Short mmCIF file of N, CA and C in Angstrom, two decimals:
data_model
loop_
_atom_site.label_atom_id
_atom_site.label_comp_id
_atom_site.label_asym_id
_atom_site.label_seq_id
_atom_site.Cartn_x
_atom_site.Cartn_y
_atom_site.Cartn_z
N MET N 1 -0.33 -9.20 16.81
CA MET N 1 -1.71 -9.32 16.40
C MET N 1 -1.89 -8.60 15.07
N ALA N 2 -2.54 -9.24 14.13
CA ALA N 2 -2.77 -8.67 12.81
C ALA N 2 -3.82 -7.56 12.90
N ARG N 3 -3.61 -6.54 12.11
CA ARG N 3 -4.55 -5.42 12.04
C ARG N 3 -4.89 -5.25 10.56
N PRO N 4 -5.77 -6.09 10.00
CA PRO N 4 -5.97 -6.14 8.55
C PRO N 4 -6.23 -4.79 7.89
N ASP N 5 -7.13 -3.97 8.44
CA ASP N 5 -7.43 -2.69 7.81
C ASP N 5 -6.23 -1.76 7.82
N VAL N 6 -5.55 -1.69 8.96
CA VAL N 6 -4.39 -0.82 9.08
C VAL N 6 -3.24 -1.36 8.25
N ASP N 7 -2.96 -2.66 8.34
CA ASP N 7 -1.86 -3.25 7.59
C ASP N 7 -2.05 -3.09 6.09
N ALA N 8 -3.29 -3.21 5.61
CA ALA N 8 -3.56 -3.08 4.17
C ALA N 8 -3.20 -1.68 3.68
N TRP N 9 -3.33 -0.67 4.52
CA TRP N 9 -2.97 0.70 4.15
C TRP N 9 -1.49 0.98 4.42
N GLU N 10 -0.99 0.51 5.56
CA GLU N 10 0.38 0.84 5.97
C GLU N 10 1.45 0.13 5.16
N GLU N 11 1.30 -1.13 4.90
CA GLU N 11 2.40 -1.88 4.28
C GLU N 11 2.82 -1.33 2.91
N PRO N 12 1.89 -0.99 2.00
CA PRO N 12 2.33 -0.38 0.74
C PRO N 12 3.01 0.98 0.97
N LEU N 13 2.52 1.75 1.94
CA LEU N 13 3.15 3.03 2.26
C LEU N 13 4.57 2.83 2.78
N VAL N 14 4.75 1.89 3.68
CA VAL N 14 6.08 1.59 4.23
C VAL N 14 7.03 1.14 3.12
N ALA N 15 6.56 0.29 2.23
CA ALA N 15 7.40 -0.15 1.11
C ALA N 15 7.80 1.04 0.24
N ASP N 16 6.87 1.94 -0.04
CA ASP N 16 7.15 3.13 -0.84
C ASP N 16 8.15 4.03 -0.11
N MET N 17 7.98 4.20 1.20
CA MET N 17 8.92 5.01 2.00
C MET N 17 10.32 4.43 1.93
N ARG N 18 10.42 3.13 2.10
CA ARG N 18 11.73 2.47 2.10
C ARG N 18 12.40 2.58 0.74
N ALA N 19 11.62 2.55 -0.31
CA ALA N 19 12.17 2.61 -1.67
C ALA N 19 12.57 4.03 -2.09
N HIS N 20 12.06 5.04 -1.39
CA HIS N 20 12.28 6.42 -1.83
C HIS N 20 12.78 7.32 -0.71
N ASP N 21 13.70 6.81 0.10
CA ASP N 21 14.38 7.59 1.13
C ASP N 21 13.42 8.34 2.07
N GLY N 22 12.33 7.67 2.42
CA GLY N 22 11.41 8.26 3.38
C GLY N 22 10.42 9.25 2.79
N HIS N 23 10.36 9.37 1.46
CA HIS N 23 9.44 10.28 0.79
C HIS N 23 8.56 9.47 -0.17
N PRO N 24 7.38 9.04 0.27
CA PRO N 24 6.54 8.22 -0.60
C PRO N 24 6.19 8.96 -1.89
N THR N 25 5.94 8.18 -2.92
CA THR N 25 5.69 8.76 -4.24
C THR N 25 4.23 8.73 -4.65
N SER N 26 3.36 8.11 -3.84
CA SER N 26 1.95 8.05 -4.19
C SER N 26 1.09 8.17 -2.94
N GLY N 27 -0.19 8.39 -3.16
CA GLY N 27 -1.12 8.49 -2.05
C GLY N 27 -1.14 9.87 -1.43
N PRO N 28 -1.94 10.05 -0.38
CA PRO N 28 -2.11 11.37 0.23
C PRO N 28 -0.85 11.92 0.91
N LEU N 29 0.12 11.06 1.19
CA LEU N 29 1.36 11.52 1.85
C LEU N 29 2.53 11.61 0.87
N ALA N 30 2.26 11.57 -0.43
CA ALA N 30 3.31 11.64 -1.44
C ALA N 30 4.18 12.88 -1.22
N GLY N 31 5.49 12.65 -1.18
CA GLY N 31 6.45 13.74 -1.03
C GLY N 31 6.71 14.19 0.40
N HIS N 32 5.88 13.78 1.33
CA HIS N 32 6.09 14.19 2.72
C HIS N 32 7.32 13.49 3.30
N PRO N 33 8.05 14.16 4.17
CA PRO N 33 9.18 13.50 4.85
C PRO N 33 8.63 12.60 5.97
N LEU N 34 8.72 11.29 5.76
CA LEU N 34 8.16 10.35 6.72
C LEU N 34 9.23 9.44 7.31
N MET N 35 9.01 9.07 8.54
CA MET N 35 9.87 8.10 9.23
C MET N 35 9.00 7.03 9.85
N LEU N 36 9.63 5.90 10.10
CA LEU N 36 9.03 4.89 10.95
C LEU N 36 9.72 5.02 12.30
N MET N 37 8.95 5.11 13.35
CA MET N 37 9.51 5.15 14.69
C MET N 37 8.96 3.94 15.43
N THR N 38 9.85 3.16 15.99
CA THR N 38 9.42 2.03 16.80
C THR N 38 9.75 2.35 18.25
N ALA N 39 8.71 2.33 19.06
CA ALA N 39 8.84 2.61 20.49
C ALA N 39 8.32 1.38 21.24
N THR N 40 8.58 1.34 22.53
CA THR N 40 8.07 0.27 23.38
C THR N 40 6.74 0.73 23.96
N GLY N 41 5.73 -0.11 23.84
CA GLY N 41 4.41 0.23 24.35
C GLY N 41 4.43 0.51 25.84
N ALA N 42 3.78 1.59 26.24
CA ALA N 42 3.75 2.00 27.65
C ALA N 42 3.07 0.96 28.52
N ARG N 43 2.01 0.34 28.03
CA ARG N 43 1.27 -0.64 28.82
C ARG N 43 1.69 -2.07 28.51
N THR N 44 2.02 -2.34 27.25
CA THR N 44 2.27 -3.72 26.83
C THR N 44 3.73 -4.13 26.89
N GLY N 45 4.63 -3.16 26.75
CA GLY N 45 6.05 -3.50 26.66
C GLY N 45 6.42 -4.07 25.29
N GLU N 46 5.48 -4.10 24.37
CA GLU N 46 5.70 -4.64 23.02
C GLU N 46 6.15 -3.52 22.07
N PRO N 47 6.89 -3.87 21.02
CA PRO N 47 7.27 -2.86 20.02
C PRO N 47 6.03 -2.30 19.32
N ARG N 48 6.01 -0.99 19.16
CA ARG N 48 4.90 -0.31 18.50
C ARG N 48 5.46 0.62 17.42
N ARG N 49 4.99 0.43 16.20
CA ARG N 49 5.47 1.23 15.07
C ARG N 49 4.50 2.37 14.78
N ALA N 50 5.08 3.54 14.50
CA ALA N 50 4.29 4.70 14.09
C ALA N 50 4.92 5.29 12.84
N ILE N 51 4.08 5.70 11.92
CA ILE N 51 4.54 6.43 10.73
C ILE N 51 4.35 7.90 11.04
N LEU N 52 5.44 8.66 11.01
CA LEU N 52 5.40 10.06 11.45
C LEU N 52 6.01 10.99 10.42
N THR N 53 5.40 12.14 10.24
CA THR N 53 5.98 13.21 9.45
C THR N 53 6.94 13.96 10.36
N TYR N 54 8.11 14.30 9.84
CA TYR N 54 9.11 14.94 10.69
C TYR N 54 9.67 16.19 10.03
N SER N 55 10.20 17.06 10.88
CA SER N 55 11.02 18.19 10.43
C SER N 55 12.39 18.00 11.07
N ARG N 56 13.34 18.79 10.61
CA ARG N 56 14.68 18.77 11.20
C ARG N 56 14.94 20.12 11.84
N GLN N 57 15.47 20.09 13.05
CA GLN N 57 15.86 21.31 13.74
C GLN N 57 17.26 21.04 14.28
N GLY N 58 18.25 21.52 13.53
CA GLY N 58 19.62 21.18 13.83
C GLY N 58 19.83 19.71 13.56
N GLY N 59 20.50 19.01 14.44
CA GLY N 59 20.74 17.58 14.28
C GLY N 59 19.65 16.71 14.86
N VAL N 60 18.51 17.31 15.16
CA VAL N 60 17.42 16.62 15.84
C VAL N 60 16.23 16.49 14.90
N TYR N 61 15.53 15.38 14.99
CA TYR N 61 14.28 15.19 14.28
C TYR N 61 13.16 15.64 15.19
N VAL N 62 12.15 16.31 14.64
CA VAL N 62 11.02 16.79 15.43
C VAL N 62 9.74 16.22 14.85
N VAL N 63 8.92 15.67 15.74
CA VAL N 63 7.62 15.14 15.37
C VAL N 63 6.58 15.74 16.31
N ALA N 64 5.33 15.73 15.87
CA ALA N 64 4.27 16.31 16.68
C ALA N 64 3.13 15.31 16.80
N GLY N 65 2.55 15.23 17.98
CA GLY N 65 1.46 14.30 18.26
C GLY N 65 0.12 14.84 17.80
N THR N 66 -0.01 15.06 16.49
CA THR N 66 -1.23 15.66 15.96
C THR N 66 -2.36 14.67 15.73
N ALA N 67 -2.03 13.45 15.38
CA ALA N 67 -3.03 12.45 14.96
C ALA N 67 -3.93 13.05 13.89
N GLY N 68 -3.33 13.81 12.98
CA GLY N 68 -4.08 14.41 11.88
C GLY N 68 -5.11 15.43 12.34
N GLY N 69 -4.91 16.03 13.49
CA GLY N 69 -5.86 17.01 14.01
C GLY N 69 -6.95 16.40 14.88
N SER N 70 -6.80 15.14 15.24
CA SER N 70 -7.77 14.45 16.10
C SER N 70 -7.79 15.09 17.49
N PRO N 71 -8.93 15.03 18.18
CA PRO N 71 -8.98 15.55 19.55
C PRO N 71 -8.24 14.68 20.56
N THR N 72 -7.78 13.51 20.14
CA THR N 72 -7.09 12.58 21.03
C THR N 72 -5.60 12.52 20.69
N THR N 73 -4.76 12.63 21.69
CA THR N 73 -3.32 12.49 21.50
C THR N 73 -3.02 11.05 21.11
N PRO N 74 -2.17 10.84 20.09
CA PRO N 74 -1.89 9.46 19.67
C PRO N 74 -1.17 8.66 20.75
N ALA N 75 -1.39 7.34 20.74
CA ALA N 75 -0.81 6.45 21.75
C ALA N 75 0.70 6.48 21.75
N TRP N 76 1.34 6.74 20.60
CA TRP N 76 2.79 6.72 20.57
C TRP N 76 3.40 7.78 21.48
N VAL N 77 2.66 8.86 21.77
CA VAL N 77 3.19 9.90 22.67
C VAL N 77 3.34 9.32 24.08
N ALA N 78 2.35 8.59 24.56
CA ALA N 78 2.46 7.95 25.88
C ALA N 78 3.59 6.92 25.88
N ASN N 79 3.76 6.24 24.75
CA ASN N 79 4.84 5.25 24.66
C ASN N 79 6.21 5.90 24.83
N VAL N 80 6.46 7.02 24.14
CA VAL N 80 7.79 7.64 24.24
C VAL N 80 7.98 8.36 25.58
N ARG N 81 6.90 8.78 26.19
CA ARG N 81 7.04 9.36 27.54
C ARG N 81 7.49 8.29 28.53
N ALA N 82 6.92 7.10 28.40
CA ALA N 82 7.25 6.00 29.31
C ALA N 82 8.57 5.33 28.95
N ASN N 83 8.87 5.26 27.66
CA ASN N 83 10.06 4.56 27.16
C ASN N 83 10.72 5.39 26.07
N PRO N 84 11.59 6.33 26.43
CA PRO N 84 12.11 7.29 25.45
C PRO N 84 13.13 6.75 24.45
N ASP N 85 13.63 5.55 24.64
CA ASP N 85 14.58 5.00 23.67
C ASP N 85 13.82 4.38 22.52
N VAL N 86 14.04 4.90 21.31
CA VAL N 86 13.28 4.49 20.13
C VAL N 86 14.24 4.13 18.99
N THR N 87 13.69 3.49 17.98
CA THR N 87 14.40 3.23 16.74
C THR N 87 13.71 4.03 15.64
N ILE N 88 14.50 4.69 14.83
CA ILE N 88 13.99 5.47 13.71
C ILE N 88 14.47 4.82 12.42
N GLU N 89 13.59 4.78 11.44
CA GLU N 89 13.94 4.30 10.11
C GLU N 89 13.50 5.35 9.11
N ILE N 90 14.45 5.83 8.32
CA ILE N 90 14.16 6.77 7.23
C ILE N 90 14.82 6.20 5.99
N GLY N 91 14.01 5.78 5.04
CA GLY N 91 14.55 5.13 3.85
C GLY N 91 15.33 3.89 4.27
N ALA N 92 16.61 3.81 3.87
CA ALA N 92 17.45 2.66 4.20
C ALA N 92 18.24 2.86 5.49
N ARG N 93 18.09 4.02 6.13
CA ARG N 93 18.82 4.30 7.37
C ARG N 93 17.96 3.93 8.58
N ARG N 94 18.59 3.22 9.50
CA ARG N 94 17.91 2.81 10.73
C ARG N 94 18.86 3.09 11.88
N PHE N 95 18.37 3.81 12.90
CA PHE N 95 19.24 4.19 14.01
C PHE N 95 18.44 4.39 15.28
N GLN N 96 19.17 4.38 16.38
CA GLN N 96 18.59 4.60 17.70
C GLN N 96 18.50 6.10 17.97
N ALA N 97 17.50 6.47 18.77
CA ALA N 97 17.34 7.87 19.16
C ALA N 97 16.69 7.91 20.53
N ARG N 98 16.74 9.07 21.13
CA ARG N 98 16.11 9.30 22.43
C ARG N 98 15.03 10.36 22.22
N ALA N 99 13.81 10.04 22.65
CA ALA N 99 12.67 10.94 22.51
C ALA N 99 12.54 11.79 23.77
N ARG N 100 12.20 13.07 23.55
CA ARG N 100 11.96 13.96 24.69
C ARG N 100 10.84 14.91 24.31
N VAL N 101 9.78 14.90 25.11
CA VAL N 101 8.70 15.86 24.90
C VAL N 101 9.27 17.24 25.19
N VAL N 102 9.07 18.16 24.27
CA VAL N 102 9.61 19.51 24.41
C VAL N 102 8.91 20.19 25.58
N PRO N 103 9.70 20.75 26.52
CA PRO N 103 9.10 21.44 27.67
C PRO N 103 8.28 22.65 27.24
N GLU N 104 7.31 23.00 28.05
CA GLU N 104 6.40 24.09 27.74
C GLU N 104 7.13 25.38 27.36
N ALA N 105 8.21 25.70 28.05
CA ALA N 105 8.94 26.95 27.78
C ALA N 105 9.55 26.99 26.38
N GLU N 106 9.81 25.82 25.78
CA GLU N 106 10.43 25.75 24.46
C GLU N 106 9.46 25.31 23.37
N ARG N 107 8.27 24.89 23.77
CA ARG N 107 7.34 24.27 22.85
C ARG N 107 6.90 25.19 21.72
N ALA N 108 6.53 26.43 22.01
CA ALA N 108 6.02 27.34 20.98
C ALA N 108 7.04 27.54 19.86
N ALA N 109 8.30 27.74 20.21
CA ALA N 109 9.34 27.94 19.19
C ALA N 109 9.53 26.68 18.36
N ALA N 110 9.53 25.51 19.01
CA ALA N 110 9.70 24.25 18.28
C ALA N 110 8.50 24.01 17.36
N TRP N 111 7.29 24.28 17.84
CA TRP N 111 6.09 24.12 17.01
C TRP N 111 6.12 25.08 15.82
N ASP N 112 6.46 26.33 16.07
CA ASP N 112 6.50 27.32 14.99
C ASP N 112 7.47 26.92 13.89
N GLU N 113 8.63 26.39 14.26
CA GLU N 113 9.60 25.95 13.26
C GLU N 113 9.10 24.71 12.52
N HIS N 114 8.45 23.82 13.24
CA HIS N 114 7.87 22.62 12.62
C HIS N 114 6.85 23.04 11.56
N VAL N 115 5.99 23.99 11.90
CA VAL N 115 4.96 24.48 10.98
C VAL N 115 5.59 25.27 9.83
N ARG N 116 6.67 25.98 10.08
CA ARG N 116 7.34 26.70 9.00
C ARG N 116 7.80 25.71 7.94
N GLN N 117 8.34 24.58 8.38
CA GLN N 117 8.83 23.56 7.44
C GLN N 117 7.69 22.73 6.84
N LEU N 118 6.64 22.55 7.61
CA LEU N 118 5.51 21.68 7.20
C LEU N 118 4.21 22.46 7.40
N PRO N 119 3.91 23.40 6.51
CA PRO N 119 2.79 24.32 6.74
C PRO N 119 1.42 23.67 6.91
N TRP N 120 1.24 22.46 6.39
CA TRP N 120 -0.06 21.81 6.53
C TRP N 120 -0.37 21.44 7.98
N PHE N 121 0.61 21.56 8.89
CA PHE N 121 0.36 21.30 10.31
C PHE N 121 -0.33 22.48 11.00
N ALA N 122 -0.30 23.66 10.41
CA ALA N 122 -0.80 24.88 11.06
C ALA N 122 -2.23 24.76 11.61
N PRO N 123 -3.18 24.17 10.90
CA PRO N 123 -4.55 24.15 11.44
C PRO N 123 -4.81 23.09 12.51
N TYR N 124 -3.86 22.20 12.78
CA TYR N 124 -4.12 21.09 13.69
C TYR N 124 -4.47 21.51 15.12
N PRO N 125 -3.83 22.51 15.73
CA PRO N 125 -4.24 22.85 17.10
C PRO N 125 -5.70 23.28 17.19
N GLU N 126 -6.13 24.12 16.27
CA GLU N 126 -7.53 24.57 16.30
C GLU N 126 -8.47 23.41 15.98
N LYS N 127 -8.11 22.61 15.00
CA LYS N 127 -8.93 21.47 14.59
C LYS N 127 -9.07 20.47 15.74
N SER N 128 -7.98 20.23 16.47
CA SER N 128 -7.99 19.22 17.53
C SER N 128 -8.57 19.74 18.84
N GLY N 129 -8.47 21.05 19.07
CA GLY N 129 -8.94 21.61 20.34
C GLY N 129 -8.07 21.24 21.52
N ARG N 130 -6.80 20.91 21.26
CA ARG N 130 -5.89 20.53 22.35
C ARG N 130 -4.50 21.06 22.04
N LEU N 131 -3.66 21.08 23.06
CA LEU N 131 -2.26 21.45 22.89
C LEU N 131 -1.54 20.25 22.29
N ILE N 132 -0.93 20.45 21.13
CA ILE N 132 -0.25 19.36 20.42
C ILE N 132 1.13 19.16 21.04
N PRO N 133 1.45 17.95 21.52
CA PRO N 133 2.80 17.72 22.04
C PRO N 133 3.82 17.69 20.90
N VAL N 134 4.97 18.29 21.17
CA VAL N 134 6.08 18.30 20.22
C VAL N 134 7.20 17.47 20.85
N ILE N 135 7.77 16.57 20.05
CA ILE N 135 8.77 15.64 20.55
C ILE N 135 10.05 15.78 19.74
N ARG N 136 11.17 15.89 20.43
CA ARG N 136 12.48 15.89 19.78
C ARG N 136 13.04 14.48 19.84
N LEU N 137 13.56 14.02 18.70
CA LEU N 137 14.19 12.70 18.62
C LEU N 137 15.66 12.93 18.32
N THR N 138 16.49 12.70 19.30
CA THR N 138 17.93 12.94 19.18
C THR N 138 18.64 11.63 18.90
N PRO N 139 19.28 11.53 17.72
CA PRO N 139 20.00 10.30 17.40
C PRO N 139 21.06 9.99 18.44
N SER N 140 21.25 8.72 18.71
CA SER N 140 22.27 8.28 19.68
C SER N 140 23.67 8.56 19.16
N GLU N 141 24.59 8.79 20.06
CA GLU N 141 25.99 9.04 19.72
C GLU N 141 26.65 7.83 19.07
N GLU N 142 26.12 6.64 19.39
CA GLU N 142 26.76 5.41 18.94
C GLU N 142 26.66 5.20 17.44
N GLY N 143 25.78 5.94 16.75
CA GLY N 143 25.65 5.78 15.31
C GLY N 143 24.50 4.87 14.96
N PRO N 144 24.47 4.42 13.71
CA PRO N 144 23.33 3.66 13.22
C PRO N 144 23.15 2.33 13.94
N ALA N 145 21.89 1.96 14.15
CA ALA N 145 21.58 0.64 14.72
C ALA N 145 21.87 -0.42 13.69
N THR N 146 21.44 -0.19 12.47
CA THR N 146 21.71 -1.11 11.37
C THR N 146 21.75 -0.32 10.08
N SER N 147 22.32 -0.90 9.08
CA SER N 147 22.30 -0.30 7.76
C SER N 147 21.37 -1.12 6.90
N GLY N 148 20.70 -0.45 5.99
CA GLY N 148 19.80 -1.15 5.08
C GLY N 148 18.46 -1.39 5.69
N THR N 149 17.60 -2.11 4.95
CA THR N 149 16.24 -2.35 5.42
C THR N 149 16.08 -3.72 5.98
#
């Protein structure tokens, strides 16, 4: 289903991300480390794409369900909880990964490191009024799903 307002904003951003190794060169997200994550919809079973800012913690990618500080957890979090096998695209690299919501006992340390790398995330918990889920995306052992875009 077409989403004209969203597609009009997303498609130029995605093209910029693909052309610049996951770091767009214009707009409000210029220079941010961005990935495309495709997950299976929890209710629909359909592929769902999300543009996410990520940090790296060891060999793992870390993303947070901030929705820009919104009081509502983004839908992609429910998708990865229900269907943890995802595809990640960063620039020209595309590969499979497994998503895992960070358990409560490890969450504070993972969040603190995410914020250390991406300081603009710091105000999101207070702004949102909720506990922000932190998700680890561990690349599959099998290697890249595909090369190129």
